[in-house]
mmCIF file with all atom_site columns, C-alpha atoms (C1' of nucleotides) in Angstrom:
data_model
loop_
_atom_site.group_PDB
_atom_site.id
_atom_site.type_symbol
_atom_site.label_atom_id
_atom_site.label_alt_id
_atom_site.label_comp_id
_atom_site.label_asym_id
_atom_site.label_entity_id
_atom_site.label_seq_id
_atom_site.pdbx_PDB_ins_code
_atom_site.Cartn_x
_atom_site.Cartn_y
_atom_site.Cartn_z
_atom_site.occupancy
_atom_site.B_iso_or_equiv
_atom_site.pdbx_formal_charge
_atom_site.auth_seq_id
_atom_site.auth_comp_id
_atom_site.auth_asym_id
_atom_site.auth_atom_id
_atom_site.pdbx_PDB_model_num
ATOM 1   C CA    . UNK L 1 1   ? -58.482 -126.932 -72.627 1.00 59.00 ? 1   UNK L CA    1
ATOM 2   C CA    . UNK L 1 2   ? -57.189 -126.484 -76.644 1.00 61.00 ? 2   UNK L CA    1
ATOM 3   C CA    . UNK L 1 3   ? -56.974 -122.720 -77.777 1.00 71.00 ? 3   UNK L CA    1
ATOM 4   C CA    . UNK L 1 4   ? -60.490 -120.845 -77.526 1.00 83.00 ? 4   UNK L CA    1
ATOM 5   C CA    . UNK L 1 5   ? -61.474 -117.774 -77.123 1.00 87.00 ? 5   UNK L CA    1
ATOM 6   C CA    . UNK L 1 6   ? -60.042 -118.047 -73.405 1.00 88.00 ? 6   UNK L CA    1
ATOM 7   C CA    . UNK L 1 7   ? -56.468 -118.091 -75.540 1.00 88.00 ? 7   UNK L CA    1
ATOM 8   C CA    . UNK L 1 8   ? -56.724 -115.526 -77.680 1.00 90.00 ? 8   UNK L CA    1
ATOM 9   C CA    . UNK L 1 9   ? -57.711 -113.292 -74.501 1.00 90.00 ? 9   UNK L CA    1
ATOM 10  C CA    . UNK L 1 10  ? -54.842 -114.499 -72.837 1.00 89.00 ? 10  UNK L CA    1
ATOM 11  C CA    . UNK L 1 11  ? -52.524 -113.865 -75.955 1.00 89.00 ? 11  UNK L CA    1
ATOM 12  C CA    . UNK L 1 12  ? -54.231 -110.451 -76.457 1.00 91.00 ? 12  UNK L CA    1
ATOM 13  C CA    . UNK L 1 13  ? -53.656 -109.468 -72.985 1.00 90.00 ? 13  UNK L CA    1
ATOM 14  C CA    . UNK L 1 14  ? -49.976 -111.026 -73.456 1.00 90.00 ? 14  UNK L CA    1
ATOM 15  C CA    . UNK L 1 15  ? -49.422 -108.398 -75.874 1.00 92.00 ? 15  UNK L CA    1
ATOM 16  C CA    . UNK L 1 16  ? -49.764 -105.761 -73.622 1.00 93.00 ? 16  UNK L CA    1
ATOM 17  C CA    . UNK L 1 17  ? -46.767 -104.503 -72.167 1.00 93.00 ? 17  UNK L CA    1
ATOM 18  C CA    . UNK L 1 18  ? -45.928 -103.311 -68.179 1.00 92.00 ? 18  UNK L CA    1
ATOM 19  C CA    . UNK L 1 19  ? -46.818 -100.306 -67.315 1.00 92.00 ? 19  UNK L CA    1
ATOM 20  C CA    . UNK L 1 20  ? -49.787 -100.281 -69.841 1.00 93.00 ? 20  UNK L CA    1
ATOM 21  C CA    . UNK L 1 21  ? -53.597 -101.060 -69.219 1.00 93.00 ? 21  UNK L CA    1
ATOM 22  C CA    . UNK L 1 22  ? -56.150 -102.118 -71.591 1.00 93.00 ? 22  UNK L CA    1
ATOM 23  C CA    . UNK L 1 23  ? -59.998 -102.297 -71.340 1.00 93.00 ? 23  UNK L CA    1
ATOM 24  C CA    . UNK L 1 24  ? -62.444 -105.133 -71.988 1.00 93.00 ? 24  UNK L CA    1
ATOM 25  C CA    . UNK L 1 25  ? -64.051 -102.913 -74.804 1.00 92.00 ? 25  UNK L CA    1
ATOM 26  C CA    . UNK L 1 26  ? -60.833 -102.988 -76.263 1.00 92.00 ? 26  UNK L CA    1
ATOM 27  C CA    . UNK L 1 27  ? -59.986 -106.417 -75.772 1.00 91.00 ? 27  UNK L CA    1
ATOM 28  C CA    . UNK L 1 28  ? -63.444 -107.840 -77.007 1.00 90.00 ? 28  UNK L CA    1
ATOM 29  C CA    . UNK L 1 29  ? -63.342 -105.687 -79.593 1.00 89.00 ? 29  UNK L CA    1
ATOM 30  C CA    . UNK L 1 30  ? -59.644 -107.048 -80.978 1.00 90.00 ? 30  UNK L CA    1
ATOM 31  C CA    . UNK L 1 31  ? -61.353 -110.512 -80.439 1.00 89.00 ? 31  UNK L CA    1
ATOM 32  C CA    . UNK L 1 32  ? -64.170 -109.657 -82.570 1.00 88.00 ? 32  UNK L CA    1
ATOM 33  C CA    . UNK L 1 33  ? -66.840 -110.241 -80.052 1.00 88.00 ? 33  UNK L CA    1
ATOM 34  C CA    . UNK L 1 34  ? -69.048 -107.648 -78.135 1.00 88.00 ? 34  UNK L CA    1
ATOM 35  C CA    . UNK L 1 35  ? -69.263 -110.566 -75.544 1.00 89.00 ? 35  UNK L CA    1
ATOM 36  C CA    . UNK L 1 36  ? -67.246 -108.110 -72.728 1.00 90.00 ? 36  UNK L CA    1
ATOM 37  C CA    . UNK L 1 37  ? -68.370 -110.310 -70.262 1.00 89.00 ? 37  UNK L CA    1
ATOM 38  C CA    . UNK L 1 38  ? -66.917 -113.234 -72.170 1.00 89.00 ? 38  UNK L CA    1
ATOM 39  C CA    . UNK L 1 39  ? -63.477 -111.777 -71.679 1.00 91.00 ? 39  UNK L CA    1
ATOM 40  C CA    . UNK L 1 40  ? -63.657 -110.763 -67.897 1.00 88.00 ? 40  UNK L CA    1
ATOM 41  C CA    . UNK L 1 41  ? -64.875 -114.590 -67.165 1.00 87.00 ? 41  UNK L CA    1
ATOM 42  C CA    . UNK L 1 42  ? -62.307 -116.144 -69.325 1.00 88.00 ? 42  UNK L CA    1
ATOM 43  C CA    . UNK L 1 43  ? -60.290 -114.195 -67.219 1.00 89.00 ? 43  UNK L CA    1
ATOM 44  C CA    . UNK L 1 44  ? -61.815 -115.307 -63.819 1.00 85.00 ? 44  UNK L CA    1
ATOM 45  C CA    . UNK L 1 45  ? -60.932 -118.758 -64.388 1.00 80.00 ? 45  UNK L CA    1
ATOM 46  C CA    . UNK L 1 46  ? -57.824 -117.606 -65.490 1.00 77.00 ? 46  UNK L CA    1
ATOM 47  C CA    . UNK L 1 47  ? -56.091 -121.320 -67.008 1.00 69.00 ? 47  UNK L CA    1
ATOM 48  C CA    . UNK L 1 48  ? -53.160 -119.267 -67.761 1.00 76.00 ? 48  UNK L CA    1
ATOM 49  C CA    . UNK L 1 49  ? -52.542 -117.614 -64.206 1.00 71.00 ? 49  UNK L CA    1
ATOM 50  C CA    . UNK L 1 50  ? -49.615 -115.565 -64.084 1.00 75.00 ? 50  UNK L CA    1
ATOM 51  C CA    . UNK L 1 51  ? -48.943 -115.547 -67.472 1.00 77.00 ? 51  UNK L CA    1
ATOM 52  C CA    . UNK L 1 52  ? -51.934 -113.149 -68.103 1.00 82.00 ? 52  UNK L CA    1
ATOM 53  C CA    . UNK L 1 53  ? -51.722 -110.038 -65.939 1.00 86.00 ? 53  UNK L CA    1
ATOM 54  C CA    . UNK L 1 54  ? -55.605 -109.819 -65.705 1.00 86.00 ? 54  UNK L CA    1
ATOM 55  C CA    . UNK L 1 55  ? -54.409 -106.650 -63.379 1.00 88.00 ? 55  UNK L CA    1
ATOM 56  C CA    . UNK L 1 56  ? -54.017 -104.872 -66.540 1.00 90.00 ? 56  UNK L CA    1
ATOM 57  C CA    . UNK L 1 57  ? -57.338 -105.001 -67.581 1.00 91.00 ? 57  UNK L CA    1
ATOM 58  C CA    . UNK L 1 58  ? -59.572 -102.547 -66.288 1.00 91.00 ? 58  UNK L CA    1
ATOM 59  C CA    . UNK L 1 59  ? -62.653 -101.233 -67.736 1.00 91.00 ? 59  UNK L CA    1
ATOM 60  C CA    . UNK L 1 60  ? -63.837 -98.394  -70.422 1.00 90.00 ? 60  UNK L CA    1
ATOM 61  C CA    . UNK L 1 61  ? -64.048 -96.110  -67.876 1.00 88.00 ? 61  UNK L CA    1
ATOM 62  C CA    . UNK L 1 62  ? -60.271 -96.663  -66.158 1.00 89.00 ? 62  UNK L CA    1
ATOM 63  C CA    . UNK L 1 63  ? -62.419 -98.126  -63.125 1.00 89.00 ? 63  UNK L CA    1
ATOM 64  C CA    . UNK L 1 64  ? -60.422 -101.201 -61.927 1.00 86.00 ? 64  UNK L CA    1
ATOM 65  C CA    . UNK L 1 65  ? -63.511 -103.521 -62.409 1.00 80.00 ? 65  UNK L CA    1
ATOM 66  C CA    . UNK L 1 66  ? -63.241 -106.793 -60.442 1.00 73.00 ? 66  UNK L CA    1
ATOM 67  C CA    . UNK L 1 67  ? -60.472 -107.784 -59.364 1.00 72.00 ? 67  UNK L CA    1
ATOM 68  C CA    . UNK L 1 68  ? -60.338 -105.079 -56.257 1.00 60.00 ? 68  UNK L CA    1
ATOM 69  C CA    . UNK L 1 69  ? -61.954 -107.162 -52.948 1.00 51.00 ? 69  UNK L CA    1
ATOM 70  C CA    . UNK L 1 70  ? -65.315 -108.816 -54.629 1.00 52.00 ? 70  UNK L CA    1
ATOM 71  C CA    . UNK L 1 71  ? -62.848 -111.772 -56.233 1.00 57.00 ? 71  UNK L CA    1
ATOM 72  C CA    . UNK L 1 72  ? -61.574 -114.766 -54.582 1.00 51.00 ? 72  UNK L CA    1
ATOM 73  C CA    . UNK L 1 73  ? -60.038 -113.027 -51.623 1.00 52.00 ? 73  UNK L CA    1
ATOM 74  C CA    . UNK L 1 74  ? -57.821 -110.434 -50.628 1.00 59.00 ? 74  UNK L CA    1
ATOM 75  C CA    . UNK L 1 75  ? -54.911 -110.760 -53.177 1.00 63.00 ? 75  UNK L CA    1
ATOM 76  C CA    . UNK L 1 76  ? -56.471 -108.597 -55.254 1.00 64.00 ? 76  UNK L CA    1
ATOM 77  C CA    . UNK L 1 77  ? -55.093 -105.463 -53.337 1.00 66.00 ? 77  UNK L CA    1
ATOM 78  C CA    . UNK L 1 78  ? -51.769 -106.627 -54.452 1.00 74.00 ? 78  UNK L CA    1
ATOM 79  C CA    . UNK L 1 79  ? -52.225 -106.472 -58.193 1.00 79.00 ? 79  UNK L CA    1
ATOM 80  C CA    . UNK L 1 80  ? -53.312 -102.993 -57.573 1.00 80.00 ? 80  UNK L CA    1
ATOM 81  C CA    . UNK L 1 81  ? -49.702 -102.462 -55.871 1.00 83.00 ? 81  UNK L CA    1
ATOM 82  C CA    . UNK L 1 82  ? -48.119 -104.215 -58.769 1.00 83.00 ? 82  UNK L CA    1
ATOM 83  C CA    . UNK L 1 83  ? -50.237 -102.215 -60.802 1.00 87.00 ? 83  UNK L CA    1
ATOM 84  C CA    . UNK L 1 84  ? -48.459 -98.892  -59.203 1.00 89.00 ? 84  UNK L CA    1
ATOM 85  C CA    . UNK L 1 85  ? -45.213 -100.868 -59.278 1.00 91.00 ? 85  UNK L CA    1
ATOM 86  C CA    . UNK L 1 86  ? -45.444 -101.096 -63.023 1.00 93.00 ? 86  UNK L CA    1
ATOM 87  C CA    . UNK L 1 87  ? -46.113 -97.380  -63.539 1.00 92.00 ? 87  UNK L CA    1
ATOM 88  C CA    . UNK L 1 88  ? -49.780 -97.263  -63.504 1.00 92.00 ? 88  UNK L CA    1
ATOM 89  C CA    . UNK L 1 89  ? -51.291 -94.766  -61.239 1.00 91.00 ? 89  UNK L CA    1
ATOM 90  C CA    . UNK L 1 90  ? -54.363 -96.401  -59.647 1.00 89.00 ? 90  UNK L CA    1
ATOM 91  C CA    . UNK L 1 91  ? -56.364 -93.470  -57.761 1.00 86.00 ? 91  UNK L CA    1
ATOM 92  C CA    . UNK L 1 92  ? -59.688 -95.425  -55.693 1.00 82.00 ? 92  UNK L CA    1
ATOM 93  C CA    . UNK L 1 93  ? -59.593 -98.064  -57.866 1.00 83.00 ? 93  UNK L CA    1
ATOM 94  C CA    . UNK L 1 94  ? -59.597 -96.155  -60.718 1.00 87.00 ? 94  UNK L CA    1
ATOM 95  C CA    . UNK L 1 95  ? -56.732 -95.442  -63.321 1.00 90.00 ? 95  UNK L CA    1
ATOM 96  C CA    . UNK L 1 96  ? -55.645 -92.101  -62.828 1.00 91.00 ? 96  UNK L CA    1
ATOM 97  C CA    . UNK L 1 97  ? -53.968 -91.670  -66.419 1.00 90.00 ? 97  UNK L CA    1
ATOM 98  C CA    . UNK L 1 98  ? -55.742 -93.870  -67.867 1.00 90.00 ? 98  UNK L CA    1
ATOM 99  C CA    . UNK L 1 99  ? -55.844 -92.000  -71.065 1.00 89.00 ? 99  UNK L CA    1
ATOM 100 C CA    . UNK L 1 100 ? -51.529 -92.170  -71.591 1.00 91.00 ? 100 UNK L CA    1
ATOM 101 C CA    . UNK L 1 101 ? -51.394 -95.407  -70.548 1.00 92.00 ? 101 UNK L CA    1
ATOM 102 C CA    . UNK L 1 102 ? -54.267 -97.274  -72.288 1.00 92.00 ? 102 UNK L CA    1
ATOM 103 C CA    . UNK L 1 103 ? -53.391 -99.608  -74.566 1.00 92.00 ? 103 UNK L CA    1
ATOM 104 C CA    . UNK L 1 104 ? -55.108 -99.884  -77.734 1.00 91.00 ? 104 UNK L CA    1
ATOM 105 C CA    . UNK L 1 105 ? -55.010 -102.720 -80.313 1.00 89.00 ? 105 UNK L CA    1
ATOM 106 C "C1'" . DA  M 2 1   ? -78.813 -127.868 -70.756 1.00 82.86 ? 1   DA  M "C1'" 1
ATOM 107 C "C1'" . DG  M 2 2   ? -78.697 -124.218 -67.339 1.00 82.86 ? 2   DG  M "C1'" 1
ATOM 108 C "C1'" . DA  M 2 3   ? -76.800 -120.494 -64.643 1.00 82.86 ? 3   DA  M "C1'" 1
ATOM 109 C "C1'" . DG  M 2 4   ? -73.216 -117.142 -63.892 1.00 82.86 ? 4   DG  M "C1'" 1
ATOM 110 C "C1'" . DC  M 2 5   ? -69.914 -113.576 -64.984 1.00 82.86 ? 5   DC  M "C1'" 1
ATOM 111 C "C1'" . DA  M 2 6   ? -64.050 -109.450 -63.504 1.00 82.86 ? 6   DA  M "C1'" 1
ATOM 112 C "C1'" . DC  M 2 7   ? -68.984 -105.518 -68.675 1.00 82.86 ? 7   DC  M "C1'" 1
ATOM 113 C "C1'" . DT  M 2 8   ? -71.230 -101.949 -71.180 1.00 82.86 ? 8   DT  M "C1'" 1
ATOM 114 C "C1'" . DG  M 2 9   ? -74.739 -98.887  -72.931 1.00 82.86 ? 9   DG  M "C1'" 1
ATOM 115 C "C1'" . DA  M 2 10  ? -79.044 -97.082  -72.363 1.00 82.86 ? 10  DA  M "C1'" 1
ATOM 116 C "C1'" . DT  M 2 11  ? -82.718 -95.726  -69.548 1.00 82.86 ? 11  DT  M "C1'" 1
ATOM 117 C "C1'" . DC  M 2 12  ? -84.882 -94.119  -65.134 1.00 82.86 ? 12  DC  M "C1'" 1
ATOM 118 C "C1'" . DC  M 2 13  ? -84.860 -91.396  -60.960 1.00 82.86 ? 13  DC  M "C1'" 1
ATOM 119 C "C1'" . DG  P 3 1   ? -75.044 -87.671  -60.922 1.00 82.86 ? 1   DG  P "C1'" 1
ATOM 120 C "C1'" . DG  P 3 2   ? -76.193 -92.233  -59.422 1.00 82.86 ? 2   DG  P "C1'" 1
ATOM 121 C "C1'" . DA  P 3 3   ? -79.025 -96.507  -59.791 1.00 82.86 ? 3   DA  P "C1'" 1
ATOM 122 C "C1'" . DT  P 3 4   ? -81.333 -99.988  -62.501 1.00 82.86 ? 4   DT  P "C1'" 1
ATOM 123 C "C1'" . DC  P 3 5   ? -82.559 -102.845 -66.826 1.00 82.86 ? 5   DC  P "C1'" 1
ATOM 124 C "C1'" . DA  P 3 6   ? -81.453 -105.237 -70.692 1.00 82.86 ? 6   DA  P "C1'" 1
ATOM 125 C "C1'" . DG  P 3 7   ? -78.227 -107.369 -73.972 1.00 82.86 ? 7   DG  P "C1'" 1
ATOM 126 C "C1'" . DT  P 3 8   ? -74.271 -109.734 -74.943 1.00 82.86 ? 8   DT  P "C1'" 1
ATOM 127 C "C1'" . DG  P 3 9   ? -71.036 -114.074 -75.801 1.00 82.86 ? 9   DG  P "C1'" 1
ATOM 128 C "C1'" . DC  P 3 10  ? -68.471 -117.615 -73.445 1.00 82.86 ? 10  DC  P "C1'" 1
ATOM 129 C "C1'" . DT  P 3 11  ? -67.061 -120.852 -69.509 1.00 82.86 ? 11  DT  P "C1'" 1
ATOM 130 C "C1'" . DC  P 3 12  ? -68.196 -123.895 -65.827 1.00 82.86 ? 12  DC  P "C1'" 1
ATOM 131 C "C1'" . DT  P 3 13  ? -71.252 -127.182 -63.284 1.00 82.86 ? 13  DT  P "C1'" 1
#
DNA sequence: AGAGCACTGATCC
DNA sequence: GGATCAGTGCTCT
């Protein structure tokens, strides 16, 4: 695949740095789209894998969204450990300070 | 061309 | 306060 609005999530998300969580809103709003969806599915397929820590993306609310047990399988848990690892509190799936460590574009 | 999706906001109970 | 409906844009089959 050529650069598409799968890249620029991927280079958006690239831009966030450890430690530091950003939102679909925020993200589909930086790509100029209200398409939120658009960005959690371009991040499902994921072409870029490691590269783009789709564990940093969570949603408006600081709710983890996906990525917690209803994905692929049970790796999932361990982004939320990297998550922790990075400096991000992650209280029942949910971002405990959200608000300090949001990342906004 | 069609269906699905890792969402969100608004509405309904 | 929680559950459901509708809308949204993009990727994959």
């Amino acid at each position: 695949m050529k650069e598409s609005f799968n890249g620029r999530v991927y280079k958006n998300l690239k831009k966030v740095p450890a430690g530091f969580v950003t939102t679909y809103k925020e993200l589909a709003k930086s790509l100029n789209t209200k398409a939120y969806q658009a960005v959690g599915n371009a991040l499902r397929n994921n072409p870029y894998a490691p590269i783009v820590p789709c564990h940093r993306v969570v949603k408006s609310d600081g709710t983890i969204g996906g990525f917690n047990g209803k994905t692929s399988g049970n790796e999932i848990g361990k982004k939320i450990k990297l998550l922790l690892s990075e400096g991000v509190i992650v209280k029942n799936n949910k971002i405990a300070n959200f608000d300090k460590i949001i990342y906004k574009f």
